[in-house]
PDB file of C-alpha atoms and ligand atoms in Angstrom:
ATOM      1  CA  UNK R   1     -10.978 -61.710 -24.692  1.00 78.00           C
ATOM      2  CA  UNK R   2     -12.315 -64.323 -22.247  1.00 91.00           C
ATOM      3  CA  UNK R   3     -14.042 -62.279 -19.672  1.00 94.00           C
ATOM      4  CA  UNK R   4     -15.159 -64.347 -16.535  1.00 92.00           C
ATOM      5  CA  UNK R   5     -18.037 -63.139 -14.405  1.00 91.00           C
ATOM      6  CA  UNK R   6     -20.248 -64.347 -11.857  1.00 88.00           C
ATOM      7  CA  UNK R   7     -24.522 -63.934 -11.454  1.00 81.00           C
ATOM      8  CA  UNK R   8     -24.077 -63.025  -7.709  1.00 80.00           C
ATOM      9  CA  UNK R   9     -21.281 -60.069  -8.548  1.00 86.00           C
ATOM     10  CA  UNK R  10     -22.657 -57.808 -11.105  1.00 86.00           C
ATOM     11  CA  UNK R  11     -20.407 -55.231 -12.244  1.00 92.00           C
ATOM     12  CA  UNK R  12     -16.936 -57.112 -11.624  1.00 96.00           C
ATOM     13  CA  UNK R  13     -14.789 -59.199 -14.023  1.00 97.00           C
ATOM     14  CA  UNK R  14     -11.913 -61.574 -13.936  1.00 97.00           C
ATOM     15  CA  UNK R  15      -9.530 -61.470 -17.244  1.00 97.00           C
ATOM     16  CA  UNK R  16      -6.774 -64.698 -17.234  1.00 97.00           C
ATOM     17  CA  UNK R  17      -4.303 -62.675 -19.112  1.00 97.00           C
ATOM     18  CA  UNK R  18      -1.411 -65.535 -18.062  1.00 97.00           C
ATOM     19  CA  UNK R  19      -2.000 -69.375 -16.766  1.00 97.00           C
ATOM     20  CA  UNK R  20      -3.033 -68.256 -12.676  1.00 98.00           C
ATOM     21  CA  UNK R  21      -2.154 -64.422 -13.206  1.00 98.00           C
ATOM     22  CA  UNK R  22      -5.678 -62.988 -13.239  1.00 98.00           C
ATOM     23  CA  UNK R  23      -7.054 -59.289 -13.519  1.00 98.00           C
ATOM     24  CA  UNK R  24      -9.869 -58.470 -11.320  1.00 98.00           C
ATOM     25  CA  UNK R  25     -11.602 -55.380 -13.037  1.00 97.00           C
ATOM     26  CA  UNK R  26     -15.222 -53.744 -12.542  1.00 95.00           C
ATOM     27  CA  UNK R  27     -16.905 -51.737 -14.927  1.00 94.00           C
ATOM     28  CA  UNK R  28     -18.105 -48.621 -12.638  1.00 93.00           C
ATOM     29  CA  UNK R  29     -15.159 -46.521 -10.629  1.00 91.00           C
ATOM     30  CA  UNK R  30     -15.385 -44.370  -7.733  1.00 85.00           C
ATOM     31  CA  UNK R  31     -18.249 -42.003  -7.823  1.00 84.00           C
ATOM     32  CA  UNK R  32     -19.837 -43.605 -10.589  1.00 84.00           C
ATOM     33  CA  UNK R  33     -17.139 -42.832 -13.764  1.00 88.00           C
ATOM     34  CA  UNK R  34     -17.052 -45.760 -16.217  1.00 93.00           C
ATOM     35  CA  UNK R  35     -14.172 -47.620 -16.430  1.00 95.00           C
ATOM     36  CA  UNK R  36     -15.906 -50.345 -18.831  1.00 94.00           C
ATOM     37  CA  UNK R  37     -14.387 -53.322 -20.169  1.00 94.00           C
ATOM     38  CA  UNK R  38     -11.474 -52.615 -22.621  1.00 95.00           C
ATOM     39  CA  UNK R  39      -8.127 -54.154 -21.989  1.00 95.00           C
ATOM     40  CA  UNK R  40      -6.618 -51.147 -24.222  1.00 96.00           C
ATOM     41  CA  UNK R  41      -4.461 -48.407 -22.952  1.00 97.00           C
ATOM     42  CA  UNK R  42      -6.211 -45.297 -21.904  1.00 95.00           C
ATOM     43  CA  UNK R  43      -7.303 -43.886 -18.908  1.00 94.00           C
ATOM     44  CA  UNK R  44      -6.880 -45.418 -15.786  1.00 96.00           C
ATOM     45  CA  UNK R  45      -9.008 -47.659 -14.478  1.00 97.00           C
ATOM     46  CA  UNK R  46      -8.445 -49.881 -10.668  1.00 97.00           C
ATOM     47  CA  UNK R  47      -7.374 -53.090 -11.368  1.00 97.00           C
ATOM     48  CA  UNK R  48      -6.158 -55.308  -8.386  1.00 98.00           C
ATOM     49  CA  UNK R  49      -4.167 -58.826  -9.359  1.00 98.00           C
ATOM     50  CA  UNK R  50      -4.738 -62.631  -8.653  1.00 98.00           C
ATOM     51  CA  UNK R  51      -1.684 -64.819  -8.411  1.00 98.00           C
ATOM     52  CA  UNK R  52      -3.656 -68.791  -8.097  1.00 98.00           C
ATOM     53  CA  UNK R  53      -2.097 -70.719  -5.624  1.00 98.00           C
ATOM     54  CA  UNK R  54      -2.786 -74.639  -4.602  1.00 97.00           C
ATOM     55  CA  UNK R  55      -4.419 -73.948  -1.194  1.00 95.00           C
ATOM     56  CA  UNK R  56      -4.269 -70.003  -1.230  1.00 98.00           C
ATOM     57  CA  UNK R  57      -3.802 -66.980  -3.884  1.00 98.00           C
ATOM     58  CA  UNK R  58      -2.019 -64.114  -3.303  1.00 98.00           C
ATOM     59  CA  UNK R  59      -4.569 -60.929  -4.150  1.00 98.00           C
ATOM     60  CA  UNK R  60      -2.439 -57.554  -4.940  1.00 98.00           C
ATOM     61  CA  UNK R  61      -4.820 -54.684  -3.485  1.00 98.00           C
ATOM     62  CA  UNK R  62      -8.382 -53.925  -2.811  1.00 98.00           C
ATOM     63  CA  UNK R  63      -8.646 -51.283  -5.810  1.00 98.00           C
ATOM     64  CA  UNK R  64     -12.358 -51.575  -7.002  1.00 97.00           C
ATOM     65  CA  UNK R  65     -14.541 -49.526  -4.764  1.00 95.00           C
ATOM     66  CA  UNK R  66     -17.901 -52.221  -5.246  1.00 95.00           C
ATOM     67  CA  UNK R  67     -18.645 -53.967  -2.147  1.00 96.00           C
ATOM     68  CA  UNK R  68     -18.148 -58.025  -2.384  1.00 96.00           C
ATOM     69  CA  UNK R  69     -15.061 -57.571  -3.749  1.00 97.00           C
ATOM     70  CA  UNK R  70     -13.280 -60.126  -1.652  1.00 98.00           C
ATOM     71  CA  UNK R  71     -16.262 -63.020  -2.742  1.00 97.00           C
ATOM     72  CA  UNK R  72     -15.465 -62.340  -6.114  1.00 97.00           C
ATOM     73  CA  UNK R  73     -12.267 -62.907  -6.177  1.00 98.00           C
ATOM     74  CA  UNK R  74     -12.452 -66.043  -4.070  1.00 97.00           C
ATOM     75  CA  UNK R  75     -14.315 -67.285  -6.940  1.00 97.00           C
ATOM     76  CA  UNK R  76     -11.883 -66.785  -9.269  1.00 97.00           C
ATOM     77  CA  UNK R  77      -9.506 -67.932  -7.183  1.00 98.00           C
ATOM     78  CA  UNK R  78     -11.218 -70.651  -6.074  1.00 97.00           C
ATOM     79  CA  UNK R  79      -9.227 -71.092  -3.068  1.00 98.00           C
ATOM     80  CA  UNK R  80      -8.998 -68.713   0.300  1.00 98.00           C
ATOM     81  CA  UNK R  81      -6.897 -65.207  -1.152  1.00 98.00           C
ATOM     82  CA  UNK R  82      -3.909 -63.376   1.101  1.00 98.00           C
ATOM     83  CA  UNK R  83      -4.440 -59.795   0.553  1.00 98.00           C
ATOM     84  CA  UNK R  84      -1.152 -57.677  -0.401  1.00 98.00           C
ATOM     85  CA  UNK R  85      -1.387 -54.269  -0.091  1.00 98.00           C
ATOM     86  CA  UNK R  86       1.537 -52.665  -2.551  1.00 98.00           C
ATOM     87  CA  UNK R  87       0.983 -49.511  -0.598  1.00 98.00           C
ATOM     88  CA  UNK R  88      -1.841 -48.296   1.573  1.00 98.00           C
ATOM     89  CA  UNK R  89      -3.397 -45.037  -0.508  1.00 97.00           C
ATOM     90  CA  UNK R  90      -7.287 -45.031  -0.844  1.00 96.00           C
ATOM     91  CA  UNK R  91      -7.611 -46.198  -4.170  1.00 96.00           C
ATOM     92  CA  UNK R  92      -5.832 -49.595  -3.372  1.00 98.00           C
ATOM     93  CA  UNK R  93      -7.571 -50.177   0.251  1.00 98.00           C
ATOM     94  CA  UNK R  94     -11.070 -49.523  -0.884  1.00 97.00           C
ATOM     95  CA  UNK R  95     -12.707 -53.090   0.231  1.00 98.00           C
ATOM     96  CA  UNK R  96      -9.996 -53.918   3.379  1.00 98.00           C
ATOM     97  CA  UNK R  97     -12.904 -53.946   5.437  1.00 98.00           C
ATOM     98  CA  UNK R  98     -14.286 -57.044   3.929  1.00 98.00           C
ATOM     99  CA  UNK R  99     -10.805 -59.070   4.815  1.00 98.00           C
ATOM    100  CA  UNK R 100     -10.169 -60.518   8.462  1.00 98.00           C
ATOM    101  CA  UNK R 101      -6.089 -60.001   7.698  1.00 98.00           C
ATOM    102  CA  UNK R 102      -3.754 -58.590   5.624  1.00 98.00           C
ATOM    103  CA  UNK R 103       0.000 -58.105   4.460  1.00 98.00           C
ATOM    104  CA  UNK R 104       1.710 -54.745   4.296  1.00 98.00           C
ATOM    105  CA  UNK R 105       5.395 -53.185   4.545  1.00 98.00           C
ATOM    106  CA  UNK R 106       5.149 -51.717   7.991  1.00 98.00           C
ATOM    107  CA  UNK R 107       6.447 -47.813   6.564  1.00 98.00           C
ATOM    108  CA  UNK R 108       2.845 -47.508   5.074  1.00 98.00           C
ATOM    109  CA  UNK R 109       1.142 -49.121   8.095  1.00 97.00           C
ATOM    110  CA  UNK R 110       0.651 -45.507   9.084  1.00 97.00           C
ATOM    111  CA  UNK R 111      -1.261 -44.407   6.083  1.00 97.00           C
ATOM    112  CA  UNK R 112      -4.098 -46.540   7.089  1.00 97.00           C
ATOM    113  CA  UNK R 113      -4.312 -44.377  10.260  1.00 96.00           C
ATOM    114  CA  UNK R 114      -4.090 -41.117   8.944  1.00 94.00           C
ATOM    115  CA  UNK R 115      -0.449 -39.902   8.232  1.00 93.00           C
ATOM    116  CA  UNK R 116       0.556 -37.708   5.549  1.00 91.00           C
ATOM    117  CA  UNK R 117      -2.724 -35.851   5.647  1.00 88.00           C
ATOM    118  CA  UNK R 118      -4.799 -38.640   4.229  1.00 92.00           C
ATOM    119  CA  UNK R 119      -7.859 -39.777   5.903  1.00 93.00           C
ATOM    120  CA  UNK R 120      -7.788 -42.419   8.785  1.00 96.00           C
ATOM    121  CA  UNK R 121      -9.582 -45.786   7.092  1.00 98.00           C
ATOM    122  CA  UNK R 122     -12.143 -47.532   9.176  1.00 96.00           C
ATOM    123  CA  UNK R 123     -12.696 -50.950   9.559  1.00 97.00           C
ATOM    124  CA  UNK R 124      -8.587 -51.997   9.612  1.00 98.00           C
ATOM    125  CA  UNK R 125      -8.750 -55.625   9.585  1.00 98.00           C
ATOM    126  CA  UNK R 126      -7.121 -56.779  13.402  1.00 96.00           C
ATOM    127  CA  UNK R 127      -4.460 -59.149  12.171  1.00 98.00           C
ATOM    128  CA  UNK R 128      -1.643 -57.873  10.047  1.00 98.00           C
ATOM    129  CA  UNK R 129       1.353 -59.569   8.653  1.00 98.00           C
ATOM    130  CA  UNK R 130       4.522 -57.451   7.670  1.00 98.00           C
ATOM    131  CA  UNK R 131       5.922 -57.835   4.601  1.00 98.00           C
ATOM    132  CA  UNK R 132       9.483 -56.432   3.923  1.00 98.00           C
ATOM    133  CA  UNK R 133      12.154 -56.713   1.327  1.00 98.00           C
ATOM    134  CA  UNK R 134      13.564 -60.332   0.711  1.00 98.00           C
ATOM    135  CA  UNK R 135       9.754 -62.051   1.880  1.00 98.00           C
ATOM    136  CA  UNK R 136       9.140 -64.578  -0.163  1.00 98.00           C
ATOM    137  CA  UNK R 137       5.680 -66.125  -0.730  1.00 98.00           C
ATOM    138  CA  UNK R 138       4.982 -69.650  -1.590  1.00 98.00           C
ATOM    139  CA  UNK R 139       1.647 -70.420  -2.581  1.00 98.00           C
ATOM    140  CA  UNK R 140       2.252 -73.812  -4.282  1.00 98.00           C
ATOM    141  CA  UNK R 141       1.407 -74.539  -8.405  1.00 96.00           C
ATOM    142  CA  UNK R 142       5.097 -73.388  -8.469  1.00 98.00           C
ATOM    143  CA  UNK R 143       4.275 -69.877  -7.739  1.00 98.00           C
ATOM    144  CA  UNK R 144       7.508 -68.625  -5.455  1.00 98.00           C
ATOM    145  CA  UNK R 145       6.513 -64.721  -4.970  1.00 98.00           C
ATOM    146  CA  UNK R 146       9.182 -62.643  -3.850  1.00 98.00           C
ATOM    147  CA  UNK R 147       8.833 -58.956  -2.297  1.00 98.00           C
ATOM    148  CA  UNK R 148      11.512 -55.772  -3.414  1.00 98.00           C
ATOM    149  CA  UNK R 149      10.720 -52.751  -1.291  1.00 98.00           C
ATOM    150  CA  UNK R 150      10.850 -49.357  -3.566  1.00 98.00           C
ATOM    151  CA  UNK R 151      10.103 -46.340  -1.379  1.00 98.00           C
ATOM    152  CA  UNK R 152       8.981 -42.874  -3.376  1.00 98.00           C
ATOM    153  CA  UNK R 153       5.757 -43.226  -4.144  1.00 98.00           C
ATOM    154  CA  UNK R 154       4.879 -43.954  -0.353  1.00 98.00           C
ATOM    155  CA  UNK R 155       7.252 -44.878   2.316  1.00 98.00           C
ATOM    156  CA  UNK R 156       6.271 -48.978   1.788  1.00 98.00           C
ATOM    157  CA  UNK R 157       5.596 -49.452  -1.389  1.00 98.00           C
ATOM    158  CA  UNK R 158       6.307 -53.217  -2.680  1.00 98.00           C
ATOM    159  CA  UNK R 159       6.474 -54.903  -5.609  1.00 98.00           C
ATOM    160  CA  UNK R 160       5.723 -58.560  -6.208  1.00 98.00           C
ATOM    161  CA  UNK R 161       7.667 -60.973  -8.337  1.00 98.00           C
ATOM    162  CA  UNK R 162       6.450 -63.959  -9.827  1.00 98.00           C
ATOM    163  CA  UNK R 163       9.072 -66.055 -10.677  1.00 97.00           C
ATOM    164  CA  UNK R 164       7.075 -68.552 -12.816  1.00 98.00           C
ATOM    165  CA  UNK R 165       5.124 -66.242 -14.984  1.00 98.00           C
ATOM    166  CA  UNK R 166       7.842 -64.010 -15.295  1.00 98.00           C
ATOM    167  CA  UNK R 167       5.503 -61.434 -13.590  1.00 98.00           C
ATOM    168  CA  UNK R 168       6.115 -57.998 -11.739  1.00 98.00           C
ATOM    169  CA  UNK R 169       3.483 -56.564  -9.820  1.00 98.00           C
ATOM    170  CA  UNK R 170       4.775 -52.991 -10.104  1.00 98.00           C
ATOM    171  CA  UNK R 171       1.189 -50.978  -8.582  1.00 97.00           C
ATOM    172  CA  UNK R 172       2.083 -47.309  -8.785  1.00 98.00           C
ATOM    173  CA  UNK R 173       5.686 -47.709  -8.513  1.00 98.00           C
ATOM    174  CA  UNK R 174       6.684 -48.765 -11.855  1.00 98.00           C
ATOM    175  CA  UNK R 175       3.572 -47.030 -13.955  1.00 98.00           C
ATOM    176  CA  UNK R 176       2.711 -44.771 -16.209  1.00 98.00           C
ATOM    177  CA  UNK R 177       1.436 -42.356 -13.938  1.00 98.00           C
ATOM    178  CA  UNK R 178       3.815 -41.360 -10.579  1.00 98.00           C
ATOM    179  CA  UNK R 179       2.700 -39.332  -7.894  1.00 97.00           C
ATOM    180  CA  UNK R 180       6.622 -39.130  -6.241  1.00 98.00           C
ATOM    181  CA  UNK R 181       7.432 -37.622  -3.108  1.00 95.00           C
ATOM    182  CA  UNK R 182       4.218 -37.125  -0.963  1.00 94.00           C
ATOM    183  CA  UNK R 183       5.905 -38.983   2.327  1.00 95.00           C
ATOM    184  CA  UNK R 184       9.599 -39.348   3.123  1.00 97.00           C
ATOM    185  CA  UNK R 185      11.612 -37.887   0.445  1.00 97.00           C
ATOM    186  CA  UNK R 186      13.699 -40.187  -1.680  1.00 98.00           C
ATOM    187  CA  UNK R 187      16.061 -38.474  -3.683  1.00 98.00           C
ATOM    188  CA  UNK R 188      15.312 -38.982  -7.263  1.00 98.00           C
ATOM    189  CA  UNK R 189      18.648 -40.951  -8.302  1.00 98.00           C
ATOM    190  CA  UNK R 190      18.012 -43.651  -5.650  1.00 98.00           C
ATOM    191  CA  UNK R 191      14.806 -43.750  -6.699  1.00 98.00           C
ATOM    192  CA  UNK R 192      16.247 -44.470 -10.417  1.00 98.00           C
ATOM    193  CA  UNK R 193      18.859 -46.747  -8.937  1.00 98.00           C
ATOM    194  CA  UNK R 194      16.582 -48.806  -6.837  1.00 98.00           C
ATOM    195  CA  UNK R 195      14.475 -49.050 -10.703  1.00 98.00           C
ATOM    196  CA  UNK R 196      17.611 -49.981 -12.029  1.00 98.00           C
ATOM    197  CA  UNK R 197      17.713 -52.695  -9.960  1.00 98.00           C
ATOM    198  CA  UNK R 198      14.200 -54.092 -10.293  1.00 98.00           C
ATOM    199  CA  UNK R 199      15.053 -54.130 -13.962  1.00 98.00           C
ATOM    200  CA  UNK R 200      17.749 -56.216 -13.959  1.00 98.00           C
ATOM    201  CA  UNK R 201      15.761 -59.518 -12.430  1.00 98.00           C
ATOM    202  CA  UNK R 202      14.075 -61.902 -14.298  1.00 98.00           C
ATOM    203  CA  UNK R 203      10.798 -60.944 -15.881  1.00 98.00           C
ATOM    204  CA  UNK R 204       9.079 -60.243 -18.918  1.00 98.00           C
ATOM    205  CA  UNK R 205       5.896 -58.252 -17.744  1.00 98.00           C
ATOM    206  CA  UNK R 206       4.343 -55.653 -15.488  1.00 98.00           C
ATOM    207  CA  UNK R 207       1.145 -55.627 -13.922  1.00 98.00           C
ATOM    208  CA  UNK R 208       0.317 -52.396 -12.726  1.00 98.00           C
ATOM    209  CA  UNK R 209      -2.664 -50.652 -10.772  1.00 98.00           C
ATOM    210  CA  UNK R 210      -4.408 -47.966 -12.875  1.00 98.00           C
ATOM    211  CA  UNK R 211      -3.599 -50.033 -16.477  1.00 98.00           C
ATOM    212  CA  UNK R 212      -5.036 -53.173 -17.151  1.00 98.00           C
ATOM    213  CA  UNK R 213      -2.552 -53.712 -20.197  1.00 97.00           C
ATOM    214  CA  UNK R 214       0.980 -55.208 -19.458  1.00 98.00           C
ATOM    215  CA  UNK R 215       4.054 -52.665 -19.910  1.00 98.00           C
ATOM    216  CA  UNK R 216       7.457 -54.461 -21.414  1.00 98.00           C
ATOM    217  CA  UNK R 217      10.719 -54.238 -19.262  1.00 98.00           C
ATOM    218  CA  UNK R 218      11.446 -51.178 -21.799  1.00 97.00           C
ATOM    219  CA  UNK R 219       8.871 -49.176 -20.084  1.00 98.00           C
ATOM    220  CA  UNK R 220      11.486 -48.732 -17.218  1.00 98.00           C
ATOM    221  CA  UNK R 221      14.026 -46.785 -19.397  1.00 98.00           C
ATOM    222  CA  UNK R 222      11.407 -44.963 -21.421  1.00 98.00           C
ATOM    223  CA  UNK R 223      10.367 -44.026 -17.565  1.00 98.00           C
ATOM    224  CA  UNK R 224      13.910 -43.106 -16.343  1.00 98.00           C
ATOM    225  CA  UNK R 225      14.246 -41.334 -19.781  1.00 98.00           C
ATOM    226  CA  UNK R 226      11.341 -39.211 -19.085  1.00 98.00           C
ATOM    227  CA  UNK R 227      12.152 -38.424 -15.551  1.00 98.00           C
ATOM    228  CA  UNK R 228      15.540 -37.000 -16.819  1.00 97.00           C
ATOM    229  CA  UNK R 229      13.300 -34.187 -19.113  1.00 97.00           C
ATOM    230  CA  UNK R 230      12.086 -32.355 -15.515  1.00 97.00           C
ATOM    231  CA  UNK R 231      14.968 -29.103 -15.561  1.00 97.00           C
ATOM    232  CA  UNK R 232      12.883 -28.405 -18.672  1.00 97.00           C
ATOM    233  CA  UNK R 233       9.311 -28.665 -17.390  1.00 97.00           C
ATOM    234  CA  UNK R 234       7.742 -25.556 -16.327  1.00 94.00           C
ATOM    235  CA  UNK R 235       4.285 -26.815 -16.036  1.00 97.00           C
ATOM    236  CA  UNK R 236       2.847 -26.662 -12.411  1.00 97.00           C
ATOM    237  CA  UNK R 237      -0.793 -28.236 -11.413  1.00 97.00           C
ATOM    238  CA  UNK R 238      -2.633 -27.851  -7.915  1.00 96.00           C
ATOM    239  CA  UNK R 239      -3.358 -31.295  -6.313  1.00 92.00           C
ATOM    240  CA  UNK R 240      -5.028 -31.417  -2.846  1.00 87.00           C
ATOM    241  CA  UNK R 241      -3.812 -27.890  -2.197  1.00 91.00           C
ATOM    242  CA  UNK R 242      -0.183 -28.320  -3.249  1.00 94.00           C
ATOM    243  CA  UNK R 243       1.728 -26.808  -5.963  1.00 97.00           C
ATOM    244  CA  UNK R 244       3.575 -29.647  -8.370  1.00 98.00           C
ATOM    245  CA  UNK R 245       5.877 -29.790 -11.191  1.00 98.00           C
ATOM    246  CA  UNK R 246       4.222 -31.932 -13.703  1.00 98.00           C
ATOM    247  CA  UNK R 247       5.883 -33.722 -16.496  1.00 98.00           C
ATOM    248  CA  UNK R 248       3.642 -35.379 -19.533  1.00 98.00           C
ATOM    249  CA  UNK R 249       5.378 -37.218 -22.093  1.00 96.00           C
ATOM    250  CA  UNK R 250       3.953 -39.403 -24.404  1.00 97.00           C
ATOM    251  CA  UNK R 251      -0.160 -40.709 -26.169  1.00 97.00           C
ATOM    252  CA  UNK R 252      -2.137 -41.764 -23.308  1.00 98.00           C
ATOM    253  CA  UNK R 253      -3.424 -44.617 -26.056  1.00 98.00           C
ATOM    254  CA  UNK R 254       0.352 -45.853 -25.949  1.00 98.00           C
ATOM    255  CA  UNK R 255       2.687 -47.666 -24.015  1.00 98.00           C
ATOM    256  CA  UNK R 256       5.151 -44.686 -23.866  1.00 98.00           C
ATOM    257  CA  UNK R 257       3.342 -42.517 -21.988  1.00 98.00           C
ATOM    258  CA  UNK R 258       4.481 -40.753 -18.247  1.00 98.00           C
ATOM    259  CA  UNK R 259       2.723 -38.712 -16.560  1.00 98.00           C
ATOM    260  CA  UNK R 260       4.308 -37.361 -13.361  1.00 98.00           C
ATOM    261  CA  UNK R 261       4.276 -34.928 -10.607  1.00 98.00           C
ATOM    262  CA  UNK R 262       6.200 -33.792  -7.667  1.00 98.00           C
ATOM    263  CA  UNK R 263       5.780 -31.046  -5.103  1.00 98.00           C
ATOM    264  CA  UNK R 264       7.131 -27.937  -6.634  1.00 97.00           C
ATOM    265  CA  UNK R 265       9.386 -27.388  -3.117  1.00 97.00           C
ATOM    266  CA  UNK R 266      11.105 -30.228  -4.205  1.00 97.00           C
ATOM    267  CA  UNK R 267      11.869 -28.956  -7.858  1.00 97.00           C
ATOM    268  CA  UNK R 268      15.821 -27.885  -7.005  1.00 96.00           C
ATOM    269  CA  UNK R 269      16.372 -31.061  -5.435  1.00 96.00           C
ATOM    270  CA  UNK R 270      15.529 -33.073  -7.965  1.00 97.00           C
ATOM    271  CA  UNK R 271      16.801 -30.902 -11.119  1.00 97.00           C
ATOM    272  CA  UNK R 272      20.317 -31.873  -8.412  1.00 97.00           C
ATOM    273  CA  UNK R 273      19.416 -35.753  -8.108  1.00 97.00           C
ATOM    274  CA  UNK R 274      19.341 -36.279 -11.365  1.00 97.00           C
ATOM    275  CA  UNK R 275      22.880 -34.451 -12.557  1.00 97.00           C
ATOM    276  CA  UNK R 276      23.538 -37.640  -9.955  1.00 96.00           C
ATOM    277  CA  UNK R 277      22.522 -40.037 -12.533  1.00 93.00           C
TER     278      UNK R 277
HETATM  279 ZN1   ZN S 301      -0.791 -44.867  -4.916  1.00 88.06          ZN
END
């Protein structure tokens, strides 16, 4: 593995893992937990993505907490970077500060001020560019990016196709770990349909936010699989003072592995969504 670093950014790391589709790792999470080096499936780490452009690169959220994140990855990039935010929860906005714009769907706008109970962010860069369904980025080297809006996991969640590389850029939409239904409730079988639909365009891999290993278009019906298992889960977990159904399936060390919750209020509904299927 051909790990690039730089003297004046200790602690971060760029990994080509395709020709201009970069991972930009660090070593040391939030509050200090190691998330090393290893490329394997595990636990999650934050990775954020680099799609090299000619004049600019498209970066896929601020997900390392160290500060000087947006040097680094100019470096890697080597040109300016346009900062996509697949969704606007804490662990993906951590260095917005250090950007003068960004691009967001405008349903998750909100979370940067303080909806859905998380905390307002401070330091919201002044110019922001919406990004919606249909958008299509063109950064030049052939890379033609185009945007698919999936609501479930937040209200504006996007994900990022590469048509070159064959790449998705699925953050915590497509994953192996779903927090679902924390802002406007999506039923569960359009939020299966809409994953129907992102399977059936042209791609081969997906980048994702808290693995810094690929998943294989399989991972989506090993996913919808799984998802079909919750009438038969009984486990329940407190998260941030909710109650949640939560479904495990799968070795963490593996590909096929799920891990998902959903707010227990919303267990009937969903056993209901899915007979929908
Ligand atoms: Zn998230």
């Amino acid at each position: 593995m051909n790990y690039l670093v730089h003297k004046e950014a200790a602690g971060f790391f760029a990994v080509e893992v395709k020709p201009d589709i970069y991972l930009i790792g660090c070593e040391v999470g939030e509050n200090g937990g190691s998330w090393g080096r290893s490329m394997e499936f595990g636990s999650p780490t934050g990775n954020s993505w680099l799609i090299k452009g000619q004049e600019t690169s498209v970066l896929i959220d601020s997900a390392l907490p160290l500060p000087g994140f947006k040097a680094f990855a100019e470096k890697v990039a080597q040109t300016p970077v346009q900062l996509v935010l697949s969704h606007a929860h804490p662990d993906h906005i951590y260095r917005l500060k250090e950007f003068d714009e960004y691009w967001i769907h405008p349903d998750d706008e909100g979370l940067l001020r303080g909806e859905y109970g998380f905390n307002a962010y401070e330091g919201i860069p002044e110019t922001i560019h919406y990004l919606k369904e249909g958008d299509v980025l063109d950064i030049g080297n052939g890379h033609v990016i185009h945007v698919y809006h999936v609501p479930g996991h937040t209200d504006g969640s996007v994900l990022l196709l590469d048509e070159k590389t064959k790449s998705l850029f699925a953050s915590d939409t497509i994953a192996r770990r779903l927090l679902y239904g924390l802002g406007t409730w999506i039923p569960l079988d359009r939020f299966i349909h809409d994953l129907q639909r992102i399977k059936s365009l042209d791609f081969e891999s997906i980048y994702t936010c808290h693995d810094r290993t690929a998943l294989s278009k399989k991972f989506i019906d090993f996913m919808i699989d799984s998802l079909k298992g919750l009438p038969e889960v009984q486990q329940r977990i407190e998260l941030i003072g909710m109650e949640f159904i939560h479904l495990v399936s799968g070795n963490e060390k593996e590909e096929t592995y799920f891990d998902f919750v959903v707010p227990a209020a919303r267990r009937e509904e969903s056993i209901e969504a899915l007979k929908r299927v």
